[in-house]
């Protein structure tokens, strides 16, 4: 399948004896293969965009995030913990558009969004427009676990973070020279464009993770600085449950990256899981239908990572590339940037 990869867990059915008269022991499904899949954003990532040294930096950080998340799963830890840890690793890296390294709004600020969902309980937490919280994904989890709400916005989210004892930073912490340069270039390009469409070399850089633990529980999370030059108060898909993030043990876990307005209108993450649940589609087919079908028809760009309850996963995008990786008890251990 174009721009995608899938691995299927061997659901071995153990029986003893094969002679007709030998009584069979009850069928036993093997435990699900613990798996983590991550992304670091999709976009105009054609080969040659980065020097080999820069590519190696991205790959090393993706591997670090995978290893951190996978180690938790391998030790019997929860999918939610693996998702959070993998995302924190990428939020702390200036390479990605989340946490440190977030893109700038039109007003030259960094406003961060994140969400997380537990596939076992359908509990979810999200934050949007936070400006002082070092790790928005931790705050999203805290909204899920320490409040009776699902989403906090703006000052309220920052205030909740302080109340809950999250690490607070000066907004300056999020500044990086390369994002500021992109901001200035985007302003310049915009002046030269007649319409308000995104520049064609636009690169999304959101981060996300989906995981399956040894208990068979799925979780998904996503974190972003949003889109360069986003207008005041703009909310993308990342903090919207069902658009940027969704997880349900009955179907799958999804994290999205791309032009958020399209992902919201198509409820991309929920649509993929609905197709898996109600139409019995594989995660690969459902993701392909939504990204190469519905999203493309509407004119949107981006990608998703999807993980099923059986360990099957897909990484599908309609852009030139998507930073991505997967690690599983089945032996899969892969990272990539560009398309096939
Ligand atoms: N989906 C994010 C947003 O629209 C951007 C991204 O994926 O990089 O805010």
PDB file of N, CA, C and O in Angstrom, residues 241-312:
ATOM      1  N   UNK A 241     -10.539  15.496  20.448  1.00  0.00           N
ATOM      2  CA  UNK A 241     -10.710  14.046  20.506  1.00  0.00           C
ATOM      3  C   UNK A 241     -11.620  13.635  19.339  1.00  0.00           C
ATOM      4  O   UNK A 241     -12.678  14.205  19.125  1.00  0.00           O
ATOM      5  N   UNK A 242     -11.140  12.640  18.578  1.00  0.00           N
ATOM      6  CA  UNK A 242     -11.897  12.199  17.402  1.00  0.00           C
ATOM      7  C   UNK A 242     -11.317  12.759  16.114  1.00  0.00           C
ATOM      8  O   UNK A 242     -11.548  12.224  15.041  1.00  0.00           O
ATOM      9  N   UNK A 243     -10.557  13.853  16.220  1.00  0.00           N
ATOM     10  CA  UNK A 243      -9.908  14.424  15.028  1.00  0.00           C
ATOM     11  C   UNK A 243      -8.412  14.121  15.078  1.00  0.00           C
ATOM     12  O   UNK A 243      -7.878  13.398  14.236  1.00  0.00           O
ATOM     13  N   UNK A 244      -7.732  14.683  16.106  1.00  0.00           N
ATOM     14  CA  UNK A 244      -6.284  14.474  16.209  1.00  0.00           C
ATOM     15  C   UNK A 244      -5.898  13.232  16.970  1.00  0.00           C
ATOM     16  O   UNK A 244      -4.811  12.673  16.760  1.00  0.00           O
ATOM     17  N   UNK A 245      -6.766  12.793  17.852  1.00  0.00           N
ATOM     18  CA  UNK A 245      -6.454  11.655  18.727  1.00  0.00           C
ATOM     19  C   UNK A 245      -7.717  10.836  18.975  1.00  0.00           C
ATOM     20  O   UNK A 245      -8.795  11.410  19.173  1.00  0.00           O
ATOM     21  N   UNK A 246      -7.573   9.527  18.969  1.00  0.00           N
ATOM     22  CA  UNK A 246      -8.692   8.671  19.375  1.00  0.00           C
ATOM     23  C   UNK A 246      -8.140   7.302  19.750  1.00  0.00           C
ATOM     24  O   UNK A 246      -7.181   6.820  19.152  1.00  0.00           O
ATOM     25  N   UNK A 247      -8.749   6.681  20.762  1.00  0.00           N
ATOM     26  CA  UNK A 247      -8.359   5.303  21.127  1.00  0.00           C
ATOM     27  C   UNK A 247      -9.544   4.581  21.732  1.00  0.00           C
ATOM     28  O   UNK A 247     -10.260   5.129  22.561  1.00  0.00           O
ATOM     29  N   UNK A 248      -9.740   3.363  21.266  1.00  0.00           N
ATOM     30  CA  UNK A 248     -10.810   2.518  21.802  1.00  0.00           C
ATOM     31  C   UNK A 248     -10.331   1.074  21.647  1.00  0.00           C
ATOM     32  O   UNK A 248     -10.011   0.647  20.530  1.00  0.00           O
ATOM     33  N   UNK A 249     -10.293   0.341  22.745  1.00  0.00           N
ATOM     34  CA  UNK A 249      -9.819  -1.047  22.670  1.00  0.00           C
ATOM     35  C   UNK A 249     -10.622  -1.881  21.684  1.00  0.00           C
ATOM     36  O   UNK A 249     -10.152  -2.905  21.200  1.00  0.00           O
ATOM     37  N   UNK A 250     -11.856  -1.448  21.396  1.00  0.00           N
ATOM     38  CA  UNK A 250     -12.703  -2.216  20.477  1.00  0.00           C
ATOM     39  C   UNK A 250     -12.266  -2.081  19.036  1.00  0.00           C
ATOM     40  O   UNK A 250     -12.717  -2.821  18.169  1.00  0.00           O
ATOM     41  N   UNK A 251     -11.454  -1.066  18.743  1.00  0.00           N
ATOM     42  CA  UNK A 251     -11.094  -0.855  17.337  1.00  0.00           C
ATOM     43  C   UNK A 251      -9.625  -0.515  17.175  1.00  0.00           C
ATOM     44  O   UNK A 251      -8.824  -1.372  16.781  1.00  0.00           O
ATOM     45  N   UNK A 252      -9.224   0.711  17.503  1.00  0.00           N
ATOM     46  CA  UNK A 252      -7.839   1.086  17.267  1.00  0.00           C
ATOM     47  C   UNK A 252      -7.476   2.379  17.995  1.00  0.00           C
ATOM     48  O   UNK A 252      -8.322   2.978  18.660  1.00  0.00           O
ATOM     49  N   UNK A 253      -6.218   2.748  17.871  1.00  0.00           N
ATOM     50  CA  UNK A 253      -5.722   4.017  18.420  1.00  0.00           C
ATOM     51  C   UNK A 253      -5.114   4.797  17.265  1.00  0.00           C
ATOM     52  O   UNK A 253      -4.408   4.222  16.422  1.00  0.00           O
ATOM     53  N   UNK A 254      -5.397   6.099  17.231  1.00  0.00           N
ATOM     54  CA  UNK A 254      -4.947   6.935  16.103  1.00  0.00           C
ATOM     55  C   UNK A 254      -4.345   8.240  16.617  1.00  0.00           C
ATOM     56  O   UNK A 254      -4.876   8.855  17.540  1.00  0.00           O
ATOM     57  N   UNK A 255      -3.263   8.674  15.996  1.00  0.00           N
ATOM     58  CA  UNK A 255      -2.750  10.035  16.195  1.00  0.00           C
ATOM     59  C   UNK A 255      -2.531  10.647  14.815  1.00  0.00           C
ATOM     60  O   UNK A 255      -1.961  10.020  13.926  1.00  0.00           O
ATOM     61  N   UNK A 256      -2.988  11.884  14.664  1.00  0.00           N
ATOM     62  CA  UNK A 256      -2.959  12.543  13.346  1.00  0.00           C
ATOM     63  C   UNK A 256      -1.921  13.650  13.276  1.00  0.00           C
ATOM     64  O   UNK A 256      -1.550  14.232  14.293  1.00  0.00           O
ATOM     65  N   UNK A 257      -1.531  13.985  12.069  1.00  0.00           N
ATOM     66  CA  UNK A 257      -0.720  15.179  11.802  1.00  0.00           C
ATOM     67  C   UNK A 257      -1.081  15.702  10.419  1.00  0.00           C
ATOM     68  O   UNK A 257      -1.229  14.927   9.476  1.00  0.00           O
ATOM     69  N   UNK A 258      -1.233  17.001  10.320  1.00  0.00           N
ATOM     70  CA  UNK A 258      -1.575  17.558   9.019  1.00  0.00           C
ATOM     71  C   UNK A 258      -2.309  18.869   9.179  1.00  0.00           C
ATOM     72  O   UNK A 258      -2.278  19.482  10.252  1.00  0.00           O
ATOM     73  N   UNK A 259      -2.960  19.261   8.122  1.00  0.00           N
ATOM     74  CA  UNK A 259      -3.683  20.539   8.114  1.00  0.00           C
ATOM     75  C   UNK A 259      -4.955  20.364   8.953  1.00  0.00           C
ATOM     76  O   UNK A 259      -5.958  19.826   8.505  1.00  0.00           O
ATOM     77  N   UNK A 260      -4.881  20.858  10.186  1.00  0.00           N
ATOM     78  CA  UNK A 260      -5.876  20.544  11.196  1.00  0.00           C
ATOM     79  C   UNK A 260      -7.320  20.832  10.842  1.00  0.00           C
ATOM     80  O   UNK A 260      -8.221  20.097  11.240  1.00  0.00           O
ATOM     81  N   UNK A 261      -7.546  21.897  10.085  1.00  0.00           N
ATOM     82  CA  UNK A 261      -8.920  22.261   9.760  1.00  0.00           C
ATOM     83  C   UNK A 261      -9.622  21.107   9.022  1.00  0.00           C
ATOM     84  O   UNK A 261     -10.796  20.823   9.259  1.00  0.00           O
ATOM     85  N   UNK A 262      -8.889  20.431   8.139  1.00  0.00           N
ATOM     86  CA  UNK A 262      -9.466  19.292   7.403  1.00  0.00           C
ATOM     87  C   UNK A 262      -9.677  18.095   8.337  1.00  0.00           C
ATOM     88  O   UNK A 262     -10.663  17.368   8.219  1.00  0.00           O
ATOM     89  N   UNK A 263      -8.735  17.902   9.234  1.00  0.00           N
ATOM     90  CA  UNK A 263      -8.828  16.756  10.152  1.00  0.00           C
ATOM     91  C   UNK A 263     -10.008  16.916  11.105  1.00  0.00           C
ATOM     92  O   UNK A 263     -10.641  15.932  11.487  1.00  0.00           O
ATOM     93  N   UNK A 264     -10.310  18.167  11.453  1.00  0.00           N
ATOM     94  CA  UNK A 264     -11.474  18.403  12.325  1.00  0.00           C
ATOM     95  C   UNK A 264     -12.753  18.118  11.540  1.00  0.00           C
ATOM     96  O   UNK A 264     -13.642  17.400  12.009  1.00  0.00           O
ATOM     97  N   UNK A 265     -12.829  18.668  10.327  1.00  0.00           N
ATOM     98  CA  UNK A 265     -14.067  18.526   9.545  1.00  0.00           C
ATOM     99  C   UNK A 265     -14.361  17.065   9.216  1.00  0.00           C
ATOM    100  O   UNK A 265     -15.517  16.667   9.082  1.00  0.00           O
ATOM    101  N   UNK A 266     -13.317  16.262   9.080  1.00  0.00           N
ATOM    102  CA  UNK A 266     -13.522  14.859   8.713  1.00  0.00           C
ATOM    103  C   UNK A 266     -13.478  13.923   9.932  1.00  0.00           C
ATOM    104  O   UNK A 266     -13.548  12.716   9.765  1.00  0.00           O
ATOM    105  N   UNK A 267     -13.337  14.475  11.130  1.00  0.00           N
ATOM    106  CA  UNK A 267     -13.155  13.645  12.335  1.00  0.00           C
ATOM    107  C   UNK A 267     -12.297  12.401  11.996  1.00  0.00           C
ATOM    108  O   UNK A 267     -12.712  11.265  12.185  1.00  0.00           O
ATOM    109  N   UNK A 268     -11.109  12.706  11.506  1.00  0.00           N
ATOM    110  CA  UNK A 268     -10.254  11.671  10.906  1.00  0.00           C
ATOM    111  C   UNK A 268      -9.990  10.481  11.839  1.00  0.00           C
ATOM    112  O   UNK A 268     -10.147   9.316  11.437  1.00  0.00           O
ATOM    113  N   UNK A 269      -9.584  10.764  13.079  1.00  0.00           N
ATOM    114  CA  UNK A 269      -9.186   9.658  13.960  1.00  0.00           C
ATOM    115  C   UNK A 269     -10.375   8.763  14.284  1.00  0.00           C
ATOM    116  O   UNK A 269     -10.274   7.529  14.254  1.00  0.00           O
ATOM    117  N   UNK A 270     -11.517   9.382  14.560  1.00  0.00           N
ATOM    118  CA  UNK A 270     -12.709   8.598  14.897  1.00  0.00           C
ATOM    119  C   UNK A 270     -13.217   7.836  13.678  1.00  0.00           C
ATOM    120  O   UNK A 270     -13.665   6.689  13.787  1.00  0.00           O
ATOM    121  N   UNK A 271     -13.139   8.472  12.511  1.00  0.00           N
ATOM    122  CA  UNK A 271     -13.626   7.813  11.291  1.00  0.00           C
ATOM    123  C   UNK A 271     -12.840   6.524  11.037  1.00  0.00           C
ATOM    124  O   UNK A 271     -13.416   5.477  10.723  1.00  0.00           O
ATOM    125  N   UNK A 272     -11.526   6.595  11.220  1.00  0.00           N
ATOM    126  CA  UNK A 272     -10.704   5.395  10.995  1.00  0.00           C
ATOM    127  C   UNK A 272     -11.133   4.283  11.962  1.00  0.00           C
ATOM    128  O   UNK A 272     -11.360   3.137  11.550  1.00  0.00           O
ATOM    129  N   UNK A 273     -11.279   4.624  13.230  1.00  0.00           N
ATOM    130  CA  UNK A 273     -11.658   3.596  14.207  1.00  0.00           C
ATOM    131  C   UNK A 273     -13.082   3.089  13.967  1.00  0.00           C
ATOM    132  O   UNK A 273     -13.371   1.909  14.177  1.00  0.00           O
ATOM    133  N   UNK A 274     -13.969   3.967  13.499  1.00  0.00           N
ATOM    134  CA  UNK A 274     -15.339   3.538  13.198  1.00  0.00           C
ATOM    135  C   UNK A 274     -15.334   2.534  12.047  1.00  0.00           C
ATOM    136  O   UNK A 274     -16.043   1.523  12.083  1.00  0.00           O
ATOM    137  N   UNK A 275     -14.497   2.797  11.048  1.00  0.00           N
ATOM    138  CA  UNK A 275     -14.424   1.856   9.925  1.00  0.00           C
ATOM    139  C   UNK A 275     -13.892   0.498  10.373  1.00  0.00           C
ATOM    140  O   UNK A 275     -14.323  -0.546   9.895  1.00  0.00           O
ATOM    141  N   UNK A 276     -12.941   0.531  11.300  1.00  0.00           N
ATOM    142  CA  UNK A 276     -12.393  -0.734  11.823  1.00  0.00           C
ATOM    143  C   UNK A 276     -13.474  -1.458  12.626  1.00  0.00           C
ATOM    144  O   UNK A 276     -13.674  -2.665  12.479  1.00  0.00           O
ATOM    145  N   UNK A 277     -14.206  -0.691  13.441  1.00  0.00           N
ATOM    146  CA  UNK A 277     -15.199  -1.323  14.325  1.00  0.00           C
ATOM    147  C   UNK A 277     -16.463  -1.776  13.586  1.00  0.00           C
ATOM    148  O   UNK A 277     -16.919  -2.896  13.760  1.00  0.00           O
ATOM    149  N   UNK A 278     -17.016  -0.880  12.774  1.00  0.00           N
ATOM    150  CA  UNK A 278     -18.323  -1.193  12.176  1.00  0.00           C
ATOM    151  C   UNK A 278     -18.229  -1.867  10.807  1.00  0.00           C
ATOM    152  O   UNK A 278     -19.119  -2.612  10.427  1.00  0.00           O
ATOM    153  N   UNK A 279     -17.173  -1.567  10.062  1.00  0.00           N
ATOM    154  CA  UNK A 279     -17.074  -2.134   8.706  1.00  0.00           C
ATOM    155  C   UNK A 279     -16.038  -3.244   8.660  1.00  0.00           C
ATOM    156  O   UNK A 279     -15.747  -3.773   7.584  1.00  0.00           O
ATOM    157  N   UNK A 280     -15.482  -3.577   9.831  1.00  0.00           N
ATOM    158  CA  UNK A 280     -14.534  -4.679   9.927  1.00  0.00           C
ATOM    159  C   UNK A 280     -13.318  -4.499   9.015  1.00  0.00           C
ATOM    160  O   UNK A 280     -12.760  -5.463   8.500  1.00  0.00           O
ATOM    161  N   UNK A 281     -12.925  -3.259   8.798  1.00  0.00           N
ATOM    162  CA  UNK A 281     -11.758  -3.012   7.927  1.00  0.00           C
ATOM    163  C   UNK A 281     -10.469  -3.227   8.697  1.00  0.00           C
ATOM    164  O   UNK A 281     -10.433  -3.080   9.920  1.00  0.00           O
ATOM    165  N   UNK A 282      -9.392  -3.513   7.990  1.00  0.00           N
ATOM    166  CA  UNK A 282      -8.078  -3.545   8.633  1.00  0.00           C
ATOM    167  C   UNK A 282      -7.687  -2.097   8.914  1.00  0.00           C
ATOM    168  O   UNK A 282      -8.204  -1.161   8.270  1.00  0.00           O
ATOM    169  N   UNK A 283      -6.766  -1.893   9.847  1.00  0.00           N
ATOM    170  CA  UNK A 283      -6.335  -0.519  10.145  1.00  0.00           C
ATOM    171  C   UNK A 283      -5.725   0.123   8.901  1.00  0.00           C
ATOM    172  O   UNK A 283      -5.882   1.316   8.653  1.00  0.00           O
ATOM    173  N   UNK A 284      -5.047  -0.678   8.124  1.00  0.00           N
ATOM    174  CA  UNK A 284      -4.422  -0.195   6.881  1.00  0.00           C
ATOM    175  C   UNK A 284      -5.482   0.313   5.895  1.00  0.00           C
ATOM    176  O   UNK A 284      -5.370   1.413   5.351  1.00  0.00           O
ATOM    177  N   UNK A 285      -6.515  -0.494   5.676  1.00  0.00           N
ATOM    178  CA  UNK A 285      -7.557  -0.112   4.714  1.00  0.00           C
ATOM    179  C   UNK A 285      -8.341   1.108   5.193  1.00  0.00           C
ATOM    180  O   UNK A 285      -8.673   2.003   4.407  1.00  0.00           O
ATOM    181  N   UNK A 286      -8.642   1.126   6.489  1.00  0.00           N
ATOM    182  CA  UNK A 286      -9.407   2.265   7.026  1.00  0.00           C
ATOM    183  C   UNK A 286      -8.593   3.553   6.905  1.00  0.00           C
ATOM    184  O   UNK A 286      -9.106   4.595   6.481  1.00  0.00           O
ATOM    185  N   UNK A 287      -7.307   3.480   7.255  1.00  0.00           N
ATOM    186  CA  UNK A 287      -6.451   4.678   7.184  1.00  0.00           C
ATOM    187  C   UNK A 287      -6.277   5.126   5.739  1.00  0.00           C
ATOM    188  O   UNK A 287      -6.302   6.333   5.436  1.00  0.00           O
ATOM    189  N   UNK A 288      -6.130   4.185   4.837  1.00  0.00           N
ATOM    190  CA  UNK A 288      -5.958   4.512   3.418  1.00  0.00           C
ATOM    191  C   UNK A 288      -7.213   5.179   2.873  1.00  0.00           C
ATOM    192  O   UNK A 288      -7.141   6.185   2.151  1.00  0.00           O
ATOM    193  N   UNK A 289      -8.363   4.643   3.226  1.00  0.00           N
ATOM    194  CA  UNK A 289      -9.626   5.239   2.763  1.00  0.00           C
ATOM    195  C   UNK A 289      -9.731   6.689   3.221  1.00  0.00           C
ATOM    196  O   UNK A 289     -10.086   7.585   2.455  1.00  0.00           O
ATOM    197  N   UNK A 290      -9.391   6.927   4.493  1.00  0.00           N
ATOM    198  CA  UNK A 290      -9.577   8.267   5.040  1.00  0.00           C
ATOM    199  C   UNK A 290      -8.522   9.251   4.513  1.00  0.00           C
ATOM    200  O   UNK A 290      -8.849  10.378   4.142  1.00  0.00           O
ATOM    201  N   UNK A 291      -7.264   8.825   4.458  1.00  0.00           N
ATOM    202  CA  UNK A 291      -6.198   9.757   4.049  1.00  0.00           C
ATOM    203  C   UNK A 291      -6.144   9.926   2.520  1.00  0.00           C
ATOM    204  O   UNK A 291      -6.119  11.054   2.017  1.00  0.00           O
ATOM    205  N   UNK A 292      -6.132   8.811   1.803  1.00  0.00           N
ATOM    206  CA  UNK A 292      -6.028   8.931   0.336  1.00  0.00           C
ATOM    207  C   UNK A 292      -7.385   9.137  -0.326  1.00  0.00           C
ATOM    208  O   UNK A 292      -7.465   9.500  -1.496  1.00  0.00           O
ATOM    209  N   UNK A 293      -8.450   8.886   0.415  1.00  0.00           N
ATOM    210  CA  UNK A 293      -9.797   9.108  -0.120  1.00  0.00           C
ATOM    211  C   UNK A 293     -10.372  10.422   0.371  1.00  0.00           C
ATOM    212  O   UNK A 293     -10.208  11.466  -0.241  1.00  0.00           O
ATOM    213  N   UNK A 294     -10.991  10.360   1.542  1.00  0.00           N
ATOM    214  CA  UNK A 294     -11.742  11.516   2.043  1.00  0.00           C
ATOM    215  C   UNK A 294     -10.907  12.787   2.187  1.00  0.00           C
ATOM    216  O   UNK A 294     -11.323  13.866   1.783  1.00  0.00           O
ATOM    217  N   UNK A 295      -9.727  12.667   2.802  1.00  0.00           N
ATOM    218  CA  UNK A 295      -8.901  13.857   3.042  1.00  0.00           C
ATOM    219  C   UNK A 295      -8.449  14.473   1.717  1.00  0.00           C
ATOM    220  O   UNK A 295      -8.516  15.688   1.517  1.00  0.00           O
ATOM    221  N   UNK A 296      -8.006  13.610   0.817  1.00  0.00           N
ATOM    222  CA  UNK A 296      -7.500  14.095  -0.469  1.00  0.00           C
ATOM    223  C   UNK A 296      -8.617  14.755  -1.270  1.00  0.00           C
ATOM    224  O   UNK A 296      -8.428  15.790  -1.897  1.00  0.00           O
ATOM    225  N   UNK A 297      -9.801  14.145  -1.247  1.00  0.00           N
ATOM    226  CA  UNK A 297     -10.944  14.690  -1.988  1.00  0.00           C
ATOM    227  C   UNK A 297     -11.275  16.100  -1.512  1.00  0.00           C
ATOM    228  O   UNK A 297     -11.628  16.982  -2.296  1.00  0.00           O
ATOM    229  N   UNK A 298     -11.116  16.309  -0.217  1.00  0.00           N
ATOM    230  CA  UNK A 298     -11.417  17.629   0.342  1.00  0.00           C
ATOM    231  C   UNK A 298     -10.278  18.619   0.113  1.00  0.00           C
ATOM    232  O   UNK A 298     -10.428  19.819   0.322  1.00  0.00           O
ATOM    233  N   UNK A 299      -9.106  18.090  -0.290  1.00  0.00           N
ATOM    234  CA  UNK A 299      -7.976  18.973  -0.581  1.00  0.00           C
ATOM    235  C   UNK A 299      -6.996  19.130   0.568  1.00  0.00           C
ATOM    236  O   UNK A 299      -6.165  20.032   0.562  1.00  0.00           O
ATOM    237  N   UNK A 300      -7.103  18.248   1.583  1.00  0.00           N
ATOM    238  CA  UNK A 300      -6.223  18.364   2.752  1.00  0.00           C
ATOM    239  C   UNK A 300      -5.001  17.469   2.661  1.00  0.00           C
ATOM    240  O   UNK A 300      -4.966  16.498   1.918  1.00  0.00           O
ATOM    241  N   UNK A 301      -3.981  17.816   3.466  1.00  0.00           N
ATOM    242  CA  UNK A 301      -2.755  17.022   3.490  1.00  0.00           C
ATOM    243  C   UNK A 301      -2.394  16.619   4.900  1.00  0.00           C
ATOM    244  O   UNK A 301      -2.677  17.338   5.861  1.00  0.00           O
ATOM    245  N   UNK A 302      -1.756  15.448   5.017  1.00  0.00           N
ATOM    246  CA  UNK A 302      -1.295  15.005   6.328  1.00  0.00           C
ATOM    247  C   UNK A 302      -1.218  13.494   6.409  1.00  0.00           C
ATOM    248  O   UNK A 302      -1.187  12.802   5.383  1.00  0.00           O
ATOM    249  N   UNK A 303      -1.180  12.988   7.630  1.00  0.00           N
ATOM    250  CA  UNK A 303      -1.060  11.549   7.801  1.00  0.00           C
ATOM    251  C   UNK A 303      -1.504  11.105   9.185  1.00  0.00           C
ATOM    252  O   UNK A 303      -1.838  11.928  10.042  1.00  0.00           O
ATOM    253  N   UNK A 304      -1.514   9.788   9.346  1.00  0.00           N
ATOM    254  CA  UNK A 304      -1.917   9.205  10.633  1.00  0.00           C
ATOM    255  C   UNK A 304      -1.043   7.996  10.955  1.00  0.00           C
ATOM    256  O   UNK A 304      -0.502   7.347  10.051  1.00  0.00           O
ATOM    257  N   UNK A 305      -0.945   7.711  12.249  1.00  0.00           N
ATOM    258  CA  UNK A 305      -0.456   6.401  12.673  1.00  0.00           C
ATOM    259  C   UNK A 305      -1.649   5.720  13.334  1.00  0.00           C
ATOM    260  O   UNK A 305      -2.412   6.361  14.061  1.00  0.00           O
ATOM    261  N   UNK A 306      -1.809   4.435  13.043  1.00  0.00           N
ATOM    262  CA  UNK A 306      -2.967   3.692  13.543  1.00  0.00           C
ATOM    263  C   UNK A 306      -2.495   2.344  14.082  1.00  0.00           C
ATOM    264  O   UNK A 306      -1.672   1.673  13.444  1.00  0.00           O
ATOM    265  N   UNK A 307      -3.002   1.963  15.244  1.00  0.00           N
ATOM    266  CA  UNK A 307      -2.623   0.681  15.851  1.00  0.00           C
ATOM    267  C   UNK A 307      -3.880  -0.055  16.289  1.00  0.00           C
ATOM    268  O   UNK A 307      -4.714   0.495  17.008  1.00  0.00           O
ATOM    269  N   UNK A 308      -4.017  -1.300  15.819  1.00  0.00           N
ATOM    270  CA  UNK A 308      -5.195  -2.094  16.163  1.00  0.00           C
ATOM    271  C   UNK A 308      -4.977  -2.894  17.439  1.00  0.00           C
ATOM    272  O   UNK A 308      -3.844  -3.069  17.910  1.00  0.00           O
ATOM    273  N   UNK A 309      -6.064  -3.418  17.977  1.00  0.00           N
ATOM    274  CA  UNK A 309      -6.009  -4.175  19.232  1.00  0.00           C
ATOM    275  C   UNK A 309      -5.237  -5.488  19.070  1.00  0.00           C
ATOM    276  O   UNK A 309      -4.826  -6.096  20.055  1.00  0.00           O
ATOM    277  N   UNK A 310      -5.035  -5.930  17.825  1.00  0.00           N
ATOM    278  CA  UNK A 310      -4.271  -7.162  17.579  1.00  0.00           C
ATOM    279  C   UNK A 310      -2.797  -6.875  17.281  1.00  0.00           C
ATOM    280  O   UNK A 310      -2.022  -7.788  17.007  1.00  0.00           O
ATOM    281  N   UNK A 311      -2.408  -5.604  17.287  1.00  0.00           N
ATOM    282  CA  UNK A 311      -1.010  -5.252  17.023  1.00  0.00           C
ATOM    283  C   UNK A 311      -0.737  -4.863  15.585  1.00  0.00           C
ATOM    284  O   UNK A 311       0.366  -4.438  15.251  1.00  0.00           O
ATOM    285  N   UNK A 312      -1.751  -4.995  14.720  1.00  0.00           N
ATOM    286  CA  UNK A 312      -1.561  -4.542  13.330  1.00  0.00           C
ATOM    287  C   UNK A 312      -1.467  -3.022  13.344  1.00  0.00           C
ATOM    288  O   UNK A 312      -2.198  -2.362  14.083  1.00  0.00           O
TER     289      UNK A 312
END
